[in-house]
CSV table of C-alpha atoms and ligand atoms in Angstrom, one decimal:
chain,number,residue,atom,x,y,z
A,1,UNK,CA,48.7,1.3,2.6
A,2,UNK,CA,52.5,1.0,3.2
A,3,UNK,CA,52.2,-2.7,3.7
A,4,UNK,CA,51.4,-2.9,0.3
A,5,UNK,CA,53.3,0.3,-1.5
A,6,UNK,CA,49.5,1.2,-2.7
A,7,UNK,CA,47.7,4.1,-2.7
A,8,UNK,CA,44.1,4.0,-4.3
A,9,UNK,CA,41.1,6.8,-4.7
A,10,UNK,CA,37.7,6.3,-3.0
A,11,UNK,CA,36.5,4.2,-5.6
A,12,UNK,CA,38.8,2.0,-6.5
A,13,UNK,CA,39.7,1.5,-2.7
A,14,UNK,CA,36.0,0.1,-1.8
A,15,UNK,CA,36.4,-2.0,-5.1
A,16,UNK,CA,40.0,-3.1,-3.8
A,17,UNK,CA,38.1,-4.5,-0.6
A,18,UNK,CA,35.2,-6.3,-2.4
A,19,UNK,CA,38.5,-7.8,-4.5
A,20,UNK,CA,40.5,-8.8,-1.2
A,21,UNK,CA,37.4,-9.9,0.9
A,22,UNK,CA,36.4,-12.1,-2.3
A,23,UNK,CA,40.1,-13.4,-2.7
A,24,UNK,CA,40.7,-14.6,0.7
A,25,UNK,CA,36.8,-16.1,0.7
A,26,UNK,CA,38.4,-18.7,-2.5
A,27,UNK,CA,41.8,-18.5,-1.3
A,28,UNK,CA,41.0,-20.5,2.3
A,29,UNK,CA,37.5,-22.3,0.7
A,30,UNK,CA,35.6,-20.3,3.1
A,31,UNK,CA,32.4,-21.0,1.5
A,32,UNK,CA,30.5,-21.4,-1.9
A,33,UNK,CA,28.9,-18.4,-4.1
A,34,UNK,CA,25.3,-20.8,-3.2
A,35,UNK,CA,26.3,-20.9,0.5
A,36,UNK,CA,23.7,-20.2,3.6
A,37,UNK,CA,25.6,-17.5,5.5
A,38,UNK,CA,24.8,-16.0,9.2
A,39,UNK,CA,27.3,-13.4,9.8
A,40,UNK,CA,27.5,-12.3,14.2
A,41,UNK,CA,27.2,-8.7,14.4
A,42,UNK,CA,28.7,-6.4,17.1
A,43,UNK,CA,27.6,-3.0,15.9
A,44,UNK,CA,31.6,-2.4,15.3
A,45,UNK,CA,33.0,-1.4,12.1
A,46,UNK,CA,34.4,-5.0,11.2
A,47,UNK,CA,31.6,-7.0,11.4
A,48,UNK,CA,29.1,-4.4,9.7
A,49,UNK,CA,31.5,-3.6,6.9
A,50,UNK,CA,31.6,-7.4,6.2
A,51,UNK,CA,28.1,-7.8,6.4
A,52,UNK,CA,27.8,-4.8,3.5
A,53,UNK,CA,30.6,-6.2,1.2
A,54,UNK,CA,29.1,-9.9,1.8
A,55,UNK,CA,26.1,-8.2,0.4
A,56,UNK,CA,27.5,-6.1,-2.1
A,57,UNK,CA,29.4,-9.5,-3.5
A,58,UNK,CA,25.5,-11.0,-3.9
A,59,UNK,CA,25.9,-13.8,-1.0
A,60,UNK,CA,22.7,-14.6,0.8
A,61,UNK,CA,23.6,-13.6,4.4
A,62,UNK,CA,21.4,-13.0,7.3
A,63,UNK,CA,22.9,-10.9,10.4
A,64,UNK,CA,23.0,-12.3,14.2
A,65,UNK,CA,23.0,-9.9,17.2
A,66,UNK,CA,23.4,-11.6,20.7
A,67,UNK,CA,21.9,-9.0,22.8
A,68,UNK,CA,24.8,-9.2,26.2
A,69,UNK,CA,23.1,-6.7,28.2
A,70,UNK,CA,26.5,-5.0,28.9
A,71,UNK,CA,26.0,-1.3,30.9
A,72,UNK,CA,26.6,2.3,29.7
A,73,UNK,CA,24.2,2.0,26.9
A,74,UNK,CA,26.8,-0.3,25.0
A,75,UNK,CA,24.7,-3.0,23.9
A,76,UNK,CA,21.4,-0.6,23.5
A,77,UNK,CA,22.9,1.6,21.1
A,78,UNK,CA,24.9,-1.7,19.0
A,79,UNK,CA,21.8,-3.5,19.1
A,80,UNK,CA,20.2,0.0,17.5
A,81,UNK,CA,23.2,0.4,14.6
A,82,UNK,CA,22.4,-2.6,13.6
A,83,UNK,CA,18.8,-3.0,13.5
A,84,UNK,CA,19.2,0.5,11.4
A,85,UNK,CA,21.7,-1.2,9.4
A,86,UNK,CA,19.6,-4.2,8.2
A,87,UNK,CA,16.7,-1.7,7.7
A,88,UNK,CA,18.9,0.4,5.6
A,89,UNK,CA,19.4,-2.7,3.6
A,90,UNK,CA,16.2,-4.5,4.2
A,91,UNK,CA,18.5,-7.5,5.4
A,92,UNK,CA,17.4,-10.2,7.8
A,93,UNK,CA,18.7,-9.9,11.8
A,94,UNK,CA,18.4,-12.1,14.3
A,95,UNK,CA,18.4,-11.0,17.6
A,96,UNK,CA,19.1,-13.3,21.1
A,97,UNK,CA,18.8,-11.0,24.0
A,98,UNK,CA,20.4,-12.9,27.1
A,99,UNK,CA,18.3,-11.5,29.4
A,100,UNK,CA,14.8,-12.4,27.8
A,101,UNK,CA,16.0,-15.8,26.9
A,102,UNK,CA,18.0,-17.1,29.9
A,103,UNK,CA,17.2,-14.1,32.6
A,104,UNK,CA,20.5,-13.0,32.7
A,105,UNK,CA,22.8,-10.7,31.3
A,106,UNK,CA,26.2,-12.0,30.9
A,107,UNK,CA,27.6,-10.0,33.2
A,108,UNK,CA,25.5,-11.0,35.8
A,109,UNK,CA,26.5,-14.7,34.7
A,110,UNK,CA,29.7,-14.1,34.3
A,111,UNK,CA,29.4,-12.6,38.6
A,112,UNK,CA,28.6,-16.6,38.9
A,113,UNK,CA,31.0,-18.4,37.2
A,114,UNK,CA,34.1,-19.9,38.7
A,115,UNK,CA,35.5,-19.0,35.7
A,116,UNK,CA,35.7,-15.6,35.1
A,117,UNK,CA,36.5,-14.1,38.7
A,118,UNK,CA,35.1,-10.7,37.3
A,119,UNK,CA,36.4,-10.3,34.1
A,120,UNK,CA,33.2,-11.6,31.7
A,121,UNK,CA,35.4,-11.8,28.8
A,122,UNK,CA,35.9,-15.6,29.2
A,123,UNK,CA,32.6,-16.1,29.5
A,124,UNK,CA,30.7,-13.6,27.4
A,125,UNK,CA,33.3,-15.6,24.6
A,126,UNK,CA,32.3,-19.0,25.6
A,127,UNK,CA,28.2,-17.9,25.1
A,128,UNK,CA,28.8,-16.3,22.3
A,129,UNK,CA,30.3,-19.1,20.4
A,130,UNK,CA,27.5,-21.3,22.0
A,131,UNK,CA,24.3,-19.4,20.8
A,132,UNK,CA,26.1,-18.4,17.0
A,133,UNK,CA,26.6,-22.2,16.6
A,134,UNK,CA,23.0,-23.7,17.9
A,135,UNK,CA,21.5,-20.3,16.0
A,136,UNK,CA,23.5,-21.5,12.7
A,137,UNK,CA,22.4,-25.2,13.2
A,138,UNK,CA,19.0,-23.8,13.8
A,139,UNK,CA,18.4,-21.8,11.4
A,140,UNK,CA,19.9,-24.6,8.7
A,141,UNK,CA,22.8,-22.1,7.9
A,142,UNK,CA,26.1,-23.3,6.1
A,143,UNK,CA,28.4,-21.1,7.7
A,144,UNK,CA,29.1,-18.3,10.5
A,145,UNK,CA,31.0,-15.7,9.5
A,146,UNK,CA,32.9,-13.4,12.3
A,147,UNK,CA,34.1,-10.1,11.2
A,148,UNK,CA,38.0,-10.7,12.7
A,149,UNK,CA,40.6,-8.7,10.9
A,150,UNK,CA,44.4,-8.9,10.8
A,151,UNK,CA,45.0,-6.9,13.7
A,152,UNK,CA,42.9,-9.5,15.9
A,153,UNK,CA,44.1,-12.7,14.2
A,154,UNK,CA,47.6,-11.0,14.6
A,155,UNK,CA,47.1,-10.2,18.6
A,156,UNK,CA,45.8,-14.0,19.2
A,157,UNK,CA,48.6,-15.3,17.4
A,158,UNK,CA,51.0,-13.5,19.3
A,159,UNK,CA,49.3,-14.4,22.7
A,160,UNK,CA,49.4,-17.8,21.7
A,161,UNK,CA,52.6,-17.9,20.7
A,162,UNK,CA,54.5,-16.0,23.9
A,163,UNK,CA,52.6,-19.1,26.0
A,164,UNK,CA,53.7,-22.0,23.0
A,165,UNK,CA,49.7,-22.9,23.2
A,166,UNK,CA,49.6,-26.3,22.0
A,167,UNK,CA,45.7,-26.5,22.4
A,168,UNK,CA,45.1,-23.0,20.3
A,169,UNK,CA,47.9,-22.6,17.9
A,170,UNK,CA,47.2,-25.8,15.3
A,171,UNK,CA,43.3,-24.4,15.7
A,172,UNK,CA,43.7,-20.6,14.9
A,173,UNK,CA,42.5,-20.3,11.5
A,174,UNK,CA,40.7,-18.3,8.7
A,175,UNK,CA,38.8,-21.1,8.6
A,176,UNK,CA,37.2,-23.7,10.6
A,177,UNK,CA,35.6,-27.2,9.3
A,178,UNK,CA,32.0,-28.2,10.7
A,179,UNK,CA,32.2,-31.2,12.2
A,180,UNK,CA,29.9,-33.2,14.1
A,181,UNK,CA,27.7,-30.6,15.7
A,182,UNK,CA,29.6,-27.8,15.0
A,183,UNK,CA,28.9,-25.4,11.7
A,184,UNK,CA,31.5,-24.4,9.7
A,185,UNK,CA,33.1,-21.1,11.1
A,186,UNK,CA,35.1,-18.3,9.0
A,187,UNK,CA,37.0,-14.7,8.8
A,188,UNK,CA,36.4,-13.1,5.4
A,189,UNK,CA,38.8,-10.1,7.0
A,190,UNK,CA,41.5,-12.1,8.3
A,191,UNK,CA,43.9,-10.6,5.7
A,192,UNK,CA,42.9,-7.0,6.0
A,193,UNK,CA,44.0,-4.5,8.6
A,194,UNK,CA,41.9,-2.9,11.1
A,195,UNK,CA,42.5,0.7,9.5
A,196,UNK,CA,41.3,-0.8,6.1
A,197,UNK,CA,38.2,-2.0,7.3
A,198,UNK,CA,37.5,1.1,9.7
A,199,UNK,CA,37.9,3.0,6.7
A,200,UNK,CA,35.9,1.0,4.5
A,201,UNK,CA,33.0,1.8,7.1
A,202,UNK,CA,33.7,5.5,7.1
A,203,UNK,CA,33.5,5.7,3.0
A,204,UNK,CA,30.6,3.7,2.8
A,205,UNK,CA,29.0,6.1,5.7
A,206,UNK,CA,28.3,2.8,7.7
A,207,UNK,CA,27.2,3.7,11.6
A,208,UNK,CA,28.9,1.9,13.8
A,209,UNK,CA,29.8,2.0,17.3
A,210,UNK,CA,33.1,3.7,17.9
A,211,UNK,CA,33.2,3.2,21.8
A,212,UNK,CA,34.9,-0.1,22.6
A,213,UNK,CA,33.4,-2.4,25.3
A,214,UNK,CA,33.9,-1.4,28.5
A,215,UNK,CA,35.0,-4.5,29.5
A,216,UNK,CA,37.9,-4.8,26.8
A,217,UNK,CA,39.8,-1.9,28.3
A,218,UNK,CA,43.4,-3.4,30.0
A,219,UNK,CA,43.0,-7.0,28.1
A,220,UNK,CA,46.1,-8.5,27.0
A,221,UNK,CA,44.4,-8.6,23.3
A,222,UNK,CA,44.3,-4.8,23.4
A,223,UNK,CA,48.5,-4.9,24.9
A,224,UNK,CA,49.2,-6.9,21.9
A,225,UNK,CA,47.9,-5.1,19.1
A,226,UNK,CA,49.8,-2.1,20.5
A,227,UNK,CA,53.3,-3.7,20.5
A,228,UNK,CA,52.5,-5.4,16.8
A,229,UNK,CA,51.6,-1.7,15.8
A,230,UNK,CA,54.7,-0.4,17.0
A,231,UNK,CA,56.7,-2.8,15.5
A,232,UNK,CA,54.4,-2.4,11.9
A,233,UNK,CA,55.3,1.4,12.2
A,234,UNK,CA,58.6,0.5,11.9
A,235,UNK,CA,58.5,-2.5,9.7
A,236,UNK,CA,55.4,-1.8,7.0
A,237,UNK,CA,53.9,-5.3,6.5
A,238,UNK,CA,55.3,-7.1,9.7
A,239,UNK,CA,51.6,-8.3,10.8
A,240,UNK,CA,50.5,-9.7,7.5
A,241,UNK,CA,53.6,-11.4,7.7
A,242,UNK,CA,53.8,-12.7,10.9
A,243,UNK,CA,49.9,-14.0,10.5
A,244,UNK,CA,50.9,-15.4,6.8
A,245,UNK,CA,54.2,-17.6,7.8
A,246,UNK,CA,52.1,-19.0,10.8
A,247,UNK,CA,49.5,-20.2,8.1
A,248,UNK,CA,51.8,-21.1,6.0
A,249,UNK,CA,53.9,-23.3,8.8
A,250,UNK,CA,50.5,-24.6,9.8
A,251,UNK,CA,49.7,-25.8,6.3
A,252,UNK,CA,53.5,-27.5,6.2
A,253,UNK,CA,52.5,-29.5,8.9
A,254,UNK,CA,54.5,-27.8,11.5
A,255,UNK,CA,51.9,-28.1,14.7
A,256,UNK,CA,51.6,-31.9,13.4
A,257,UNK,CA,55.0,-32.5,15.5
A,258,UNK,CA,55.8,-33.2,18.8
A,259,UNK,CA,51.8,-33.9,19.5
A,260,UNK,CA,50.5,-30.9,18.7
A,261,UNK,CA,46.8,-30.3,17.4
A,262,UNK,CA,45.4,-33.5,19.3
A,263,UNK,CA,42.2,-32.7,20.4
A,264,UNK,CA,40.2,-34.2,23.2
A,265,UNK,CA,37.5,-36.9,21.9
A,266,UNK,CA,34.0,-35.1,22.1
A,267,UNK,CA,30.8,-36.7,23.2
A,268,UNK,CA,27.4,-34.8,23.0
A,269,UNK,CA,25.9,-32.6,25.8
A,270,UNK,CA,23.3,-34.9,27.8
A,271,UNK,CA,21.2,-31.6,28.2
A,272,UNK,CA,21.6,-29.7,25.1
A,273,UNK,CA,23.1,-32.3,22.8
A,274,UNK,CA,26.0,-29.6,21.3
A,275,UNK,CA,29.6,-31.3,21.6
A,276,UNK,CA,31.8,-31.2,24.4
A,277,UNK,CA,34.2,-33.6,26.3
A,278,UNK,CA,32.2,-33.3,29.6
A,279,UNK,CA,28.4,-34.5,29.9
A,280,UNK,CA,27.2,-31.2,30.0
A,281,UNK,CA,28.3,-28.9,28.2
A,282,UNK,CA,30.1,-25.1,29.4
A,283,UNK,CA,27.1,-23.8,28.3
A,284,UNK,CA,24.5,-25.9,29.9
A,285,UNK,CA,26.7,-25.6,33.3
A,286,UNK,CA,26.7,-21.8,33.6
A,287,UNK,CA,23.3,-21.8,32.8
A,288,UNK,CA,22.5,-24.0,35.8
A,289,UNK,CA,24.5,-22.0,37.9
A,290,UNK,CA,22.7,-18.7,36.8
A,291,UNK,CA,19.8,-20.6,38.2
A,292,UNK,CA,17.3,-20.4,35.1
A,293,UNK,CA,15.0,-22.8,34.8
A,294,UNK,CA,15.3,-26.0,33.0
A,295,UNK,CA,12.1,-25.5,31.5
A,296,UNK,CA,12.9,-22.0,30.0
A,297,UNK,CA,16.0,-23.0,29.0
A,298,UNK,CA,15.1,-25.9,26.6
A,299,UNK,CA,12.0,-24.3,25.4
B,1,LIG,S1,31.9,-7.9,24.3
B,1,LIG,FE1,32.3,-9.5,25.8
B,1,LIG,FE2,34.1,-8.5,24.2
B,1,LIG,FE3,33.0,-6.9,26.1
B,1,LIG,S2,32.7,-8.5,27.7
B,1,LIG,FE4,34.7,-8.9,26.8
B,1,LIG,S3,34.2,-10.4,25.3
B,1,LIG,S4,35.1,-7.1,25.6
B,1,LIG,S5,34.6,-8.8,22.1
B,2,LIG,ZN1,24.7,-28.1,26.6
């Protein structure tokens, strides 16, 4: 790990990521050693490797699969890795399949919405973060953990700073408070690079899903990570840096100036009751576009 002038064994490694993944946990007040946790799994290397060192560190943590319904076998086979996974363990997963519950996949409600014009990333994101927050609120959870590492937090960052987002740069954050209607959110991995945690997966002979999304492929997330692993090639250490002073500016107060971080007053959704600063909610909306029932919808 140049980043860090460190080279460790096999051993010592996976105990070096229990260490980190513990540190950053206390470091940003993630959550409690008692806590409640529901941790959204992909079938990817990040977010099963965090459910196994979550596990390994003794916290009580459940798994969540949203089943999306996305084509060549993608989502069967992640759903499978980790249904095998909690097996393994004899962990608890929760699954929401899209199509069972609301009679569409989200591909085909993305083909609706105004607001993806055929790229469901927007709005595969939008449902995801709906059904992780009503299945943490649900299920009386204390936190929803996502298994983001640097490289991601890195590439958002970046993104957000080329366009000077004043709506997502004072809210990008290891981790997020729960405020009226919305549970607690955080990224145990934040600090640890994606080749760390891919190869925390491979020692520990996690199966995971090593095809990528189809839909991910030529996504400005995707053009990002490549230019800040280019310039960490050159510069060891640049990512964890650039993601660190960010955090640290934004603890200094820097996004406090010139208006930044005001966000819009929220009122409740009048179908759903989750919060949002429109009466229903984006949830509820694409929902009622996708033409599903009322009636199955608030069963
Ligand atoms: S699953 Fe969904 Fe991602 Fe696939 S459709 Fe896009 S957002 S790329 S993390
Ligand atoms: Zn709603």
């Amino acid at each position: 790990m140049r980043q860090h002038k460190l080279a460790l064994c096999k051993d010592h490694y996976l105990e070096w990521i229990l260490f980190q993944t513990e540190r950053a946990i206390k470091k940003y007040r993630m959550f409690g050693r008692d806590a409640h946790i529901l941790v959204a799994v992909s079938g990817g290397k990040d977010s099963l490797s965090l459910w196994d060192v979550l596990w390994q560190l003794g916290y009580s943590v459940d798994g969540l699969y949203i089943q999306l319904g996305i084509e060549e076998g993608y989502s069967i086979k992640s759903e499978q890795l980790c249904a095998n996974f909690a097996e393994n363990r004899q962990l608890n997963l929760q699954v929401i399949d899209l199509a069972k519950e609301f009679g569409e996949t989200v591909i085909g409600m993305s083909q609706r919405s105004q607001r993806s014009k055929n790229k469901p990333c927007s709005v595969c994101g939008m449902v995801k973060r709906y059904l992780m927050n009503k299945a943490a609120l649900s299920g009386g959870y204390d936190v929803v953990v996502t298994g983001h590492n640097l490289d991601d937090e890195a590439a958002v960052l970046l993104g957000n700073t080329i366009h000077w987002s004043q709506d997502l740069l004072p809210r990008q954050s290891p981790v997020l408070e729960d405020t009226e209607g919305f549970v607690r959110k955080a990224k145990p991995f934040c600090r640890l690079y994606e080749r760390e945690t891919a190869a925390y997966a491979i020692l520990m002979g996690i199966d995971y899903i090593h095809d990528e999304c189809p839909y991910s492929l030529g996504n400005s997330t995707l053009f990002y990570k490549e230019m800040l692993n280019k310039l960490e090639d050159e510069k060891p250490g640049s990512k964890l840096n650039f993601y660190q002073s960010f955090l640290n500016a934004r603890d200094a107060g820097f996004f406090q100036m010139g208006g930044m971080g005001i966000s819009p007053e929220l009122s409740t959704c009048k179908n759903c009751g989750q919060p949002t600063n429109t009466t229903y909610c984006a949830f509820c909306r694409l929902i009622e576009q996708t033409l599903v029932t009322k009636e199955s919808f608030t069963r």
